[in-house]
Coordinates of C-alpha atoms and ligand atoms in Angstrom, one line a residue:
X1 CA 47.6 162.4 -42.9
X2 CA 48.5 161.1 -39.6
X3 CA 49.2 163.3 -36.8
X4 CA 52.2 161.7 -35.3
X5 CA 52.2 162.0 -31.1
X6 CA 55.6 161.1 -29.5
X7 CA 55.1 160.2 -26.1
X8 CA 57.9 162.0 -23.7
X9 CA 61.1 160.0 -23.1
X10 CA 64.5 160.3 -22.5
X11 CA 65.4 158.1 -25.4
X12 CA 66.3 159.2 -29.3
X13 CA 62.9 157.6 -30.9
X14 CA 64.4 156.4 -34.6
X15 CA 61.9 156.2 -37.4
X16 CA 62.1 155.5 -41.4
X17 CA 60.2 157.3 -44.1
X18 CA 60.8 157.4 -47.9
X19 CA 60.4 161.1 -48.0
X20 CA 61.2 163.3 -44.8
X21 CA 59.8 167.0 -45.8
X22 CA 61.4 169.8 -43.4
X23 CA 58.7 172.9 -43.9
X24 CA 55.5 172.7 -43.7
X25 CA 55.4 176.2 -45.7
X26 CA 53.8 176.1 -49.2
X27 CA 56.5 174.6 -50.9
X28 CA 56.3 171.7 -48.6
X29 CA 52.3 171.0 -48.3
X30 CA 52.0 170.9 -52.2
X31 CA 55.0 168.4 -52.0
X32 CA 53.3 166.6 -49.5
X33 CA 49.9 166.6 -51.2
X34 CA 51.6 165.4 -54.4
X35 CA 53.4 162.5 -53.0
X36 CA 50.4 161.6 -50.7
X37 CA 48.4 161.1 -53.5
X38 CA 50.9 158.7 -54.8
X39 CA 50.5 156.7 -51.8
X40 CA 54.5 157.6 -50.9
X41 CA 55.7 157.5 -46.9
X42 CA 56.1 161.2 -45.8
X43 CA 57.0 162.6 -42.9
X44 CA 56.3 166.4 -42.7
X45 CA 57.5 168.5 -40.1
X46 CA 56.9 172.0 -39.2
X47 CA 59.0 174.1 -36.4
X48 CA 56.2 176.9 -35.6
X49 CA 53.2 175.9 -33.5
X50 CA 51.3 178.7 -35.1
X51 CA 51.5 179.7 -38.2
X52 CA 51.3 183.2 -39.8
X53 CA 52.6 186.0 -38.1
X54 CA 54.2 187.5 -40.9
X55 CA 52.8 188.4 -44.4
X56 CA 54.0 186.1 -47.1
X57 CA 53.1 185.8 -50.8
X58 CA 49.5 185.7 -51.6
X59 CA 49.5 186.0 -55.6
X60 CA 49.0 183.4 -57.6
X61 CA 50.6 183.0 -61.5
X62 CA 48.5 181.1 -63.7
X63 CA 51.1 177.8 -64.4
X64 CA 49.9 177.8 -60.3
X65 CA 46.5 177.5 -61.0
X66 CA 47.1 174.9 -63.2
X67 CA 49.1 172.9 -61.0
X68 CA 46.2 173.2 -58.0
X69 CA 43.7 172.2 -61.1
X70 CA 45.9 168.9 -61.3
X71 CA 46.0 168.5 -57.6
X72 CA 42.2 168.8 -57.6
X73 CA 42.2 172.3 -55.4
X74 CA 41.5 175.1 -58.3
X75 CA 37.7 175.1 -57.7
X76 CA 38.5 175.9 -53.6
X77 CA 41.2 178.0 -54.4
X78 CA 39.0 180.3 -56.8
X79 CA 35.9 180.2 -54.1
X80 CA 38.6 181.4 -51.4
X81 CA 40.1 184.1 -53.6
X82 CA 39.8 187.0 -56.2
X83 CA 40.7 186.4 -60.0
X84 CA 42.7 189.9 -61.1
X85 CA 43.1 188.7 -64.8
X86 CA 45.3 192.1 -65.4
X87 CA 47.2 194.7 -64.0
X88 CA 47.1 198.4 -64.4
X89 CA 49.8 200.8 -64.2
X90 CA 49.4 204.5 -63.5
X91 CA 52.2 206.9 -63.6
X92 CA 51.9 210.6 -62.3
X93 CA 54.1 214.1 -62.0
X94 CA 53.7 215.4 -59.1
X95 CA 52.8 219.3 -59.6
X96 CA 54.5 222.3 -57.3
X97 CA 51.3 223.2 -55.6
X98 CA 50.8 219.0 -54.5
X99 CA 48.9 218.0 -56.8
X100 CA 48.9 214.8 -59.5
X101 CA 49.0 215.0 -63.3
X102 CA 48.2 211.4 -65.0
X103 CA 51.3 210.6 -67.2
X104 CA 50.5 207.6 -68.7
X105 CA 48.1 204.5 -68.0
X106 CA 48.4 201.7 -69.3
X107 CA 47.2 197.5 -68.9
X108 CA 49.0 194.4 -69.0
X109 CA 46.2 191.5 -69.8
X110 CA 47.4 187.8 -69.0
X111 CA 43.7 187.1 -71.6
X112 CA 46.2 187.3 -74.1
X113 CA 47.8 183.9 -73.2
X114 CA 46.1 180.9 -74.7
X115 CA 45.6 178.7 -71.6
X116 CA 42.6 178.0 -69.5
X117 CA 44.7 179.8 -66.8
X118 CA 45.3 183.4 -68.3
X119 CA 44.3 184.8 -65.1
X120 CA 46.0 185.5 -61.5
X121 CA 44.5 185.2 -58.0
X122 CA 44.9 185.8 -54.6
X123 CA 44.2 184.2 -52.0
X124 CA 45.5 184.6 -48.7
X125 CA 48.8 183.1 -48.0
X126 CA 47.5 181.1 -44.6
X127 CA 44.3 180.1 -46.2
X128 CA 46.2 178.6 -49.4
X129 CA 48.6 176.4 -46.4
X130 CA 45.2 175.2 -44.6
X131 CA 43.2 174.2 -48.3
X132 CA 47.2 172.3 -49.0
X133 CA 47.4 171.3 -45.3
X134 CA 43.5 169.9 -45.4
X135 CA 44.0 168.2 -49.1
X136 CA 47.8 166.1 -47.8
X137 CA 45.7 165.1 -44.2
X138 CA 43.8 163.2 -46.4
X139 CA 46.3 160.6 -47.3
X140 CA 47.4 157.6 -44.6
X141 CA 51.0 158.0 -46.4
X142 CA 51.6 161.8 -44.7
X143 CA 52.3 161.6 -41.0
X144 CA 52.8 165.1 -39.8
X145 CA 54.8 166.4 -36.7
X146 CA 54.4 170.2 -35.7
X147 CA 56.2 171.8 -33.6
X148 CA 59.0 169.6 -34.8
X149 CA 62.6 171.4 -35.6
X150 CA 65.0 169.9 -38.0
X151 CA 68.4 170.6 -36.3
X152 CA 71.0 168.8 -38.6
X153 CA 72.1 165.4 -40.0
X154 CA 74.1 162.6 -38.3
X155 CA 77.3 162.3 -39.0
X156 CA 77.2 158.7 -40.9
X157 CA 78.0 158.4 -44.4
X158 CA 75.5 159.9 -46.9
X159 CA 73.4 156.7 -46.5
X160 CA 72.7 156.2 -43.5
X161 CA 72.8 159.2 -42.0
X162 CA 69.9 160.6 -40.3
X163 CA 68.3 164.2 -40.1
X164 CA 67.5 165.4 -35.9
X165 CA 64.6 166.9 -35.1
X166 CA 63.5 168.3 -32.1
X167 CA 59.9 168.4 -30.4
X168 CA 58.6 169.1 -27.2
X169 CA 58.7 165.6 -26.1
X170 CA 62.1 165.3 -27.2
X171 CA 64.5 163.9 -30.1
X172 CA 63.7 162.0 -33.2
X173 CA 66.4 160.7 -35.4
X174 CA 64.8 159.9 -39.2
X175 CA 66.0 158.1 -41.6
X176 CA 64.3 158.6 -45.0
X177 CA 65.5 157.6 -48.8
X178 CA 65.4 161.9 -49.7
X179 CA 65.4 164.6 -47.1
X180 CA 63.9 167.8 -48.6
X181 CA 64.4 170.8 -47.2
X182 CA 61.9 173.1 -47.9
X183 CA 62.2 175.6 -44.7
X184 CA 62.5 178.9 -46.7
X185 CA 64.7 181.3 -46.8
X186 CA 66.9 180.7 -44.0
X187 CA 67.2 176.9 -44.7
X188 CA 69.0 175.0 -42.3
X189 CA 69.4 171.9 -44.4
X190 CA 70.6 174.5 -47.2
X191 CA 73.5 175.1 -45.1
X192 CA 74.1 171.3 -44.1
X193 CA 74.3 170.7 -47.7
X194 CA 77.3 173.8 -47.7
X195 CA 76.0 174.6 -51.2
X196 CA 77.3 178.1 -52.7
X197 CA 74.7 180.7 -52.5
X198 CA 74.7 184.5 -54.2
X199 CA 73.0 186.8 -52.5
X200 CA 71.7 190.7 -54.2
X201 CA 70.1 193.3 -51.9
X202 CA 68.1 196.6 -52.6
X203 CA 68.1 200.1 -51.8
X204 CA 64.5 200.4 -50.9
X205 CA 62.1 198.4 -48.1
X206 CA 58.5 197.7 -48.8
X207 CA 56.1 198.5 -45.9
X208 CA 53.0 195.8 -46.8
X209 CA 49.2 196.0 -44.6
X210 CA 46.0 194.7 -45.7
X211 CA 42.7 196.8 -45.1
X212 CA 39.4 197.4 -46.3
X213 CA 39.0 198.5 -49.9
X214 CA 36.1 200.4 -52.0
X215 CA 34.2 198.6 -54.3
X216 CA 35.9 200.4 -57.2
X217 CA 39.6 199.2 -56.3
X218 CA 38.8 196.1 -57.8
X219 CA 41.9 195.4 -60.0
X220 CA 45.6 194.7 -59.7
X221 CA 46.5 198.5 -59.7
X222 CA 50.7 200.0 -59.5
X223 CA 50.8 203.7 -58.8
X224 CA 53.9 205.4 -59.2
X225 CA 55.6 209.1 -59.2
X226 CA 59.3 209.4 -59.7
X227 CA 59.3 209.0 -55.9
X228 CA 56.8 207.1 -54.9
X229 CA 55.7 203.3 -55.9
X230 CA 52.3 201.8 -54.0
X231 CA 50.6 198.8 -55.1
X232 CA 47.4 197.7 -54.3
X233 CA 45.7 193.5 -54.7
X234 CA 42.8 192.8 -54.3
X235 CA 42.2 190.2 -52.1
X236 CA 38.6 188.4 -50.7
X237 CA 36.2 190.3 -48.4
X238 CA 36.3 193.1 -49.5
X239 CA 40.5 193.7 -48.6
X240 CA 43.3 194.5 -50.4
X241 CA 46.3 193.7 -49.9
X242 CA 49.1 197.1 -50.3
X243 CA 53.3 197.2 -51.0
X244 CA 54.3 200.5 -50.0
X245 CA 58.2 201.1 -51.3
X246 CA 60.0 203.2 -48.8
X247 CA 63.3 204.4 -48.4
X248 CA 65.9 202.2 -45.6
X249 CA 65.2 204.4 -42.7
X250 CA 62.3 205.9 -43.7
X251 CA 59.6 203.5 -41.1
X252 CA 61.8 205.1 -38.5
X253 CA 60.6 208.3 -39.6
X254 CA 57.1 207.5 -40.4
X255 CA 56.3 205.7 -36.7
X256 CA 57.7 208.9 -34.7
X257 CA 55.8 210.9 -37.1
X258 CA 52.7 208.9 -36.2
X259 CA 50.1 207.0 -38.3
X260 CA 49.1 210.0 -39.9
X261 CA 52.3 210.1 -42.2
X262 CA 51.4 206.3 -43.3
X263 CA 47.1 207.5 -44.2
X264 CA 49.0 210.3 -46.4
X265 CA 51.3 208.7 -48.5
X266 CA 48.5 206.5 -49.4
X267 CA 45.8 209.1 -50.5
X268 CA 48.3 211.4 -52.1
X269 CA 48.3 208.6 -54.1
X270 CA 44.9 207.4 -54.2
X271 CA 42.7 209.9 -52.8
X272 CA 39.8 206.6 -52.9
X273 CA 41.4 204.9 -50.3
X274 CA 41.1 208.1 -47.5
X275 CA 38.5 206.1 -44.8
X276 CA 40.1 203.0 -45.3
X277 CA 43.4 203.1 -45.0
X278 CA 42.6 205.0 -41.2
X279 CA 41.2 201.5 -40.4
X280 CA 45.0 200.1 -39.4
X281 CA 44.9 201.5 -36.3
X282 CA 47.8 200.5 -35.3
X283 CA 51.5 200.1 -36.3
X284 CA 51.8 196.6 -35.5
X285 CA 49.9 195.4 -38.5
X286 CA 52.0 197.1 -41.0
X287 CA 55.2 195.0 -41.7
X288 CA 58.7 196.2 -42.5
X289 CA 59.3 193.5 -45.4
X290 CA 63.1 193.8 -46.7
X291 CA 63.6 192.3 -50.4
X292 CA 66.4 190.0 -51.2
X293 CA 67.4 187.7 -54.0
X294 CA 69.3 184.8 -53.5
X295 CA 69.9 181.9 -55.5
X296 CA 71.9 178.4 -54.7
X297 CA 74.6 176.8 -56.8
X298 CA 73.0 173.8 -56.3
X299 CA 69.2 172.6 -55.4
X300 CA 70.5 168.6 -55.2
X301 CA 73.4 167.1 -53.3
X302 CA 73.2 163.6 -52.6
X303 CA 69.8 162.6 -51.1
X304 CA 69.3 166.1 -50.2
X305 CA 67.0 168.1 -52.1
X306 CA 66.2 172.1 -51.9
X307 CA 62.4 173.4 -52.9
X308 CA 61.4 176.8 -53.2
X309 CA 62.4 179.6 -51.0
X310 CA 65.3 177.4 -49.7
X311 CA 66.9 177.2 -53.3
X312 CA 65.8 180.8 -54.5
X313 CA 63.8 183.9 -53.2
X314 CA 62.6 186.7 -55.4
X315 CA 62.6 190.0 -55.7
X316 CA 58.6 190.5 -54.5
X317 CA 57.9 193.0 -57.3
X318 CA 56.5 190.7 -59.4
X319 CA 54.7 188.4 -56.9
X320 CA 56.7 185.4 -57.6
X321 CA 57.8 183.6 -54.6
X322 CA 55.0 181.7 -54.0
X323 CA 54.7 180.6 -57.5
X324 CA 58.2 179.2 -57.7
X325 CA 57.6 177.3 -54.8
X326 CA 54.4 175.6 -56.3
X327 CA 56.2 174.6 -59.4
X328 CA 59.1 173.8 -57.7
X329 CA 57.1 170.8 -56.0
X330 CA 54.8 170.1 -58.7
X331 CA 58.2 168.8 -60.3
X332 CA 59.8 167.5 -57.4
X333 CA 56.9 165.6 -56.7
X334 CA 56.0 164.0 -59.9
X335 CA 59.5 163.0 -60.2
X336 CA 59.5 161.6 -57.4
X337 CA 56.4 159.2 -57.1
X338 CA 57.6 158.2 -60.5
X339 CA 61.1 157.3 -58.9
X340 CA 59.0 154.8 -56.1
X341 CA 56.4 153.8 -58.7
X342 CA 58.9 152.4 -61.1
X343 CA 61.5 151.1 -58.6
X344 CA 63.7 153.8 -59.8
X345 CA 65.1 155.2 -56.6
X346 CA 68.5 155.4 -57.5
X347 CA 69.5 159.7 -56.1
X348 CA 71.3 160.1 -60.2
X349 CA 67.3 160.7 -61.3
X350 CA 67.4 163.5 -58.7
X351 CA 69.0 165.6 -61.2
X352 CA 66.0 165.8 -63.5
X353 CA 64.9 168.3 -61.1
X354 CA 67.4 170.3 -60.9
X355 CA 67.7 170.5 -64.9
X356 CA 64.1 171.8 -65.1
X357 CA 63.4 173.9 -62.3
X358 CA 66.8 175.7 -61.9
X359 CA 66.8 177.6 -65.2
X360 CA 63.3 178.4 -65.0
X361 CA 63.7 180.4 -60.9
X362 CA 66.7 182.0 -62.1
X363 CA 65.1 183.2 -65.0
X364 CA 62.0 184.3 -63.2
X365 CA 64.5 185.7 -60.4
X366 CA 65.8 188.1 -63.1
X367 CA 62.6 189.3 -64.5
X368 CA 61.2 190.0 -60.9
X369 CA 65.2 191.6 -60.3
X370 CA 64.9 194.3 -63.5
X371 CA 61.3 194.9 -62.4
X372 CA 62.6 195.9 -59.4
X373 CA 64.9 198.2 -61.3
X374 CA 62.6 200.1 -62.9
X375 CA 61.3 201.3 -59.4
X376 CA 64.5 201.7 -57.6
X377 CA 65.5 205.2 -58.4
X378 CA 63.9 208.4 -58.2
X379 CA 65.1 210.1 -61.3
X380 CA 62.7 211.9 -63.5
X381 CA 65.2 210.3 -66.8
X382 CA 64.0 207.1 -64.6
X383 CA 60.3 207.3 -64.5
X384 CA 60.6 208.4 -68.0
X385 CA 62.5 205.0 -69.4
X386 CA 59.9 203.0 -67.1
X387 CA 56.7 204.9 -68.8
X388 CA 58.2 204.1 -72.4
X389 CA 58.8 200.7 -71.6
X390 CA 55.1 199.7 -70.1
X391 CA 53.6 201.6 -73.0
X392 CA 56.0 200.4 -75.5
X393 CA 55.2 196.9 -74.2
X394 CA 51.3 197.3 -73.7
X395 CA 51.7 198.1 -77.8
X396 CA 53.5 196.0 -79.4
X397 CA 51.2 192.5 -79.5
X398 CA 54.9 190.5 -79.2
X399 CA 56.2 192.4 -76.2
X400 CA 52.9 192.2 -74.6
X401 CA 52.6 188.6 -74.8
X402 CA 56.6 187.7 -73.9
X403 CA 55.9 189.8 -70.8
X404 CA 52.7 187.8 -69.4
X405 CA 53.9 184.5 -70.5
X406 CA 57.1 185.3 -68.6
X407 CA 55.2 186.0 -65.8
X408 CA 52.7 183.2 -65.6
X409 CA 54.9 180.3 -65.3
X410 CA 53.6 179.1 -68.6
X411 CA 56.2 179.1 -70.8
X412 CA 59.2 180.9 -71.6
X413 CA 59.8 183.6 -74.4
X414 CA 62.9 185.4 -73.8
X415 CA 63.1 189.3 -74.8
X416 CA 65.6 189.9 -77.2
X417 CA 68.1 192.9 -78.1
X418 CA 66.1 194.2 -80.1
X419 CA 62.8 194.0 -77.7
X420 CA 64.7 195.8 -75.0
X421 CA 65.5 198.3 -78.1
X422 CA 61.8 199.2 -78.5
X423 CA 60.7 199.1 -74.9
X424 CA 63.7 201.6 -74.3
X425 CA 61.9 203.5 -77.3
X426 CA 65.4 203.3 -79.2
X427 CA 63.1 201.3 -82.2
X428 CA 59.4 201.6 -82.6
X429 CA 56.9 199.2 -81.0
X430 CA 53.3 198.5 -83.2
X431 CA 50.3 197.0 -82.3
X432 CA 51.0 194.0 -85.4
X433 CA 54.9 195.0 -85.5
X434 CA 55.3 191.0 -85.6
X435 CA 52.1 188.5 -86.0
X436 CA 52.2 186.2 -83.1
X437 CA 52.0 183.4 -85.3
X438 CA 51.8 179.9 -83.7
X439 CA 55.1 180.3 -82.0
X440 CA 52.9 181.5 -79.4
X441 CA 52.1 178.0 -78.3
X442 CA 55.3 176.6 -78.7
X443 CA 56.8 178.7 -76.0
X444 CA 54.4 177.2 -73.8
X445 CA 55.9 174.3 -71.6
X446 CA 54.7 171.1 -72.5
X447 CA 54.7 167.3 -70.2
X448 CA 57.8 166.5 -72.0
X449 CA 59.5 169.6 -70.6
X450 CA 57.9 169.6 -67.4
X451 CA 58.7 165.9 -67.1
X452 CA 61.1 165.2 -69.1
X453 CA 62.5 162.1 -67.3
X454 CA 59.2 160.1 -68.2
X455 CA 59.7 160.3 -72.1
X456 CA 63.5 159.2 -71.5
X457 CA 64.9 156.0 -69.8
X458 CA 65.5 158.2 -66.9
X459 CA 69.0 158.4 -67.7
X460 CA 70.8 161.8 -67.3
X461 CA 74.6 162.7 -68.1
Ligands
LIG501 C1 58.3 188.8 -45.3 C2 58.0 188.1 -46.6 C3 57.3 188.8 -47.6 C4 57.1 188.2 -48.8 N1 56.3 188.8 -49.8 C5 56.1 188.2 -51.0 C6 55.4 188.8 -52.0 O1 54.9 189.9 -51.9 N2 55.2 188.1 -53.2 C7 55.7 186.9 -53.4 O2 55.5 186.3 -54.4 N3 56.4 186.3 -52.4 C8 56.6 186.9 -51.3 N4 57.3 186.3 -50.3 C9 57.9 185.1 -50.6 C10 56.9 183.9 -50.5 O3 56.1 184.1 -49.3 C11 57.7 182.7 -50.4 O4 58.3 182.6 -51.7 C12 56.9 181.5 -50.2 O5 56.2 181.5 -48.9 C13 57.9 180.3 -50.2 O6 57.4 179.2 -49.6 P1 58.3 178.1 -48.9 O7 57.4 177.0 -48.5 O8 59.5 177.8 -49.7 O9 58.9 178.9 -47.6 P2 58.1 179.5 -46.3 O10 56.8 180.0 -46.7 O11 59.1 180.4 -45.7 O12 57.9 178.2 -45.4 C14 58.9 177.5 -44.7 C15 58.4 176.8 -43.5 O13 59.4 176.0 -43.0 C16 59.4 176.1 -41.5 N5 60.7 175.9 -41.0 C17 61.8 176.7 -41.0 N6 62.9 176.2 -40.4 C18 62.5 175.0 -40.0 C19 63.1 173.9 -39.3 N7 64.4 174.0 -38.9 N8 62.4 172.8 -39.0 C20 61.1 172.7 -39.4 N9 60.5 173.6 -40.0 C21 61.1 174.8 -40.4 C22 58.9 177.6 -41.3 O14 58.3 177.7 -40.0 C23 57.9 177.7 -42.5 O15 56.6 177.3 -42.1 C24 57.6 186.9 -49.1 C25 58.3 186.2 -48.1 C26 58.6 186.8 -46.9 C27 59.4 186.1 -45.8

């Protein structure tokens, strides 16, 4: 990857790519490392000097993994992070003299999937950019230009119009056969494209910190009372990473109250962490994050083409963000070094992209959405449901599996009626109550649906 200087001027400096990338978040690295290893002329540019003032996603879902396995990065990736191949859930009742009574425990194993990749992992969100940001530099097709902000489009016809970006040394006009915009959540080129957008909030804030952990916190670990939901990742050296749910309002509350309100909510909960937690010694490193769901009528207008948090974001309760991102330009970018590699540049193919990865977010968005659900009120009736459901699920070998392969990216295996029947405790769940027997593998995605345009004649109605 070049890093492209522009020397000051007055002038408007005009250059040509095939691909202009707007983001140089996750989404737009792995798109850039895909389409560098195809040898096809990228321009990436990225409006912050510095990355990485604010916490992002830093779990990955195992159809990641095997994306960064294709992309040659899975062996870094695992040496930079921590493998958390399940995640435990602990439920309590909290008693009238203060203390906690276990209600239920229970495990949800990704083992169970049959892929190489039954596993999750984090990694740090800004190490994950600079292993993606090191891997694209190594391609003479990327040319990279940071701070650089996109600003708009030109007003010419959809074909020759050009996308304005400013830098320090002053304004570039490019003109590129695709313009992706892959700036997040507030995406600029999203709103040039004046696609339709609906938007869901919550009644609940996360407060998220990362701090030294104890040896024994070593799994993926959700504690919850009917009041309180606090979930802890491991994450490399020793850290992990914590989502604290909170009332709106309620960080108000906890800063005048002093850090000492933050330490207790956390070793109420885990009495483990007291001596760690008191390492954040300050309220700057904890971050207000407030969830939102949106998702775009559209992720493909003309040349214009949306990738991950630009098109979608997720509820975070089921650490997806990231994820959709990743997939979103492990599709984008194999369809389109296929579209230069067979002189197929015509935008109609665009579309393939949009058929694949657009009912596969929103689906993903609604799982992560009724996740979020079950932790959104503080009913006991509530808490109750939610400990059916996990148990009813960790039991029943079906429900086990539709839940992790939903999850993982893998595949797809939709819950039916009568699932949400049992996991409501309305039916009852066994261990064997259906033999997972080879349809297991079928729900799995294979090339053809990754990629479906390869097996066709890359025609699409
Ligand atoms: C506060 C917060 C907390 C989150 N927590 C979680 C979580 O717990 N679990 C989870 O799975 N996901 C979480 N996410 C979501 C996850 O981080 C995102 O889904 C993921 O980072 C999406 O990657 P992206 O590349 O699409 O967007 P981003 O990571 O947002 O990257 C977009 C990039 O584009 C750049 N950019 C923006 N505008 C311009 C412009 N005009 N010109 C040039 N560059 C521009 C930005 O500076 C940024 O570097 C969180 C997101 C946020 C914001």
């Amino acid at each position: 990857m070049r890093r492209r200087e522009e020397k000051g001027s007055n002038e408007v400096i005009e250059m040509q790519y095939d691909v202009l990338i707007i983001g140089g978040g996750i989404a737009g690295l792995t798109l850039a490392v895909k389409l560098g290893q195809s040898n096809v002329k990228t321009l990436i540019v990225e409006k912050d000097k510095k990355s990485g003032l604010i916490y992002k996603g830093e779990l990955l879902q195992p159809k990641s993994l095997d994306i960064l396995d294709r992309i040659g990065l899975l062996e870094t990736v695992k040496e930079n992070g921590v493998s958390l191949p399940s995640i435990q859930f602990h439920e309590f009742e909290r008693m009238d003299n203060g203390s906690l009574k276990k209600l239920s425990e229970n495990e949800f194993r990704y083992d169970l999937i049959q892929s190489p990749y039954n596993t999750s992992l984090m990694i740090p969100h800004e190490r994950l950019k600079k292993l993606l940001f090191e891997e694209a530099s190594k391609y003479d097709s990327i040319d990279h230009i940071q701070p650089a902000k996109f600003t708009g489009f030109t007003d010419e016809e959809s074909s020759k119009k050009k996308a304005v970006i400013e830098t320090k040394e002053g304004q570039l006009e490019i003109q590129a056969n695709f313009y992706v915009g892959a700036e997040g959540r507030a995406s600029p080129t999203r709103t040039a494209m004046d696609v339709e957008m609906k938007k869901t909030s919550y009644n609940h804030h996360f407060l998220t910190v990362s701090f030294p952990r104890p040896d024994s916190l070593d799994k993926s670990t959700i504690i919850t009372t009917q009041n309180r939901f606090l979930g802890l990742f491991p994450l490399p050296n020793n850290e992990v990473r914590s989502v604290l749910l909170i009332k709106p309002g309620e960080f108000k509350e906890m800063r005048k109250e002093g850090l000492d309100s933050f330490y207790r909510a956390y070793c109420e909960l885990i009495p483990e962490l007291d001596g760690y937690v008191q390492q954040i010694d300050s309220w700057k490193k904890i971050q207000l994050m407030i969830p939102v769901r949106h998702n775009v009528s559209q992720y493909v207008k003309d040349n214009i083409i949306l990738t991950g948090d630009a098109a979608h974001s997720v509820h975070p309760m089921a650490g997806e963000g990231m994820n959709l991102a990743i997939q979103d330009s492990d599709v984008l970018g194999e369809l389109l070094c296929w579209m230069f590699k067979t002189n197929q540049t015509e935008w109609k193919h665009l579309r393939w992209y949009e058929k694949v990865r657009k009912p596969r977010a929103e689906f993903v968005s609604r799982l992560s959405h009724q996740a979020a659900l079950l932790y959104s009120f503080p009913y006991r009736p509530w808490q109750r449901l939610r400990i059916k459901g996990v148990q009813q699920t960790e039991h029943s070998s079906v429900l086990h599996y539709k839940q992790m392969l939903n999850t993982s990216g893998l595949g797809i295996w939709k819950f039916t009626i009568f699932d949400r029947m049992k996991q409501a405790g309305l039916l009852p769940a066994r261990r064997n109550d259906h033999k997972l027997s080879g349809i297991e593998q079928k729900v799995i995605f294979d090339k053809n649906e990754d990629y479906p345009w390869k097996g066709s004649k890359g025609e699409i109605g």
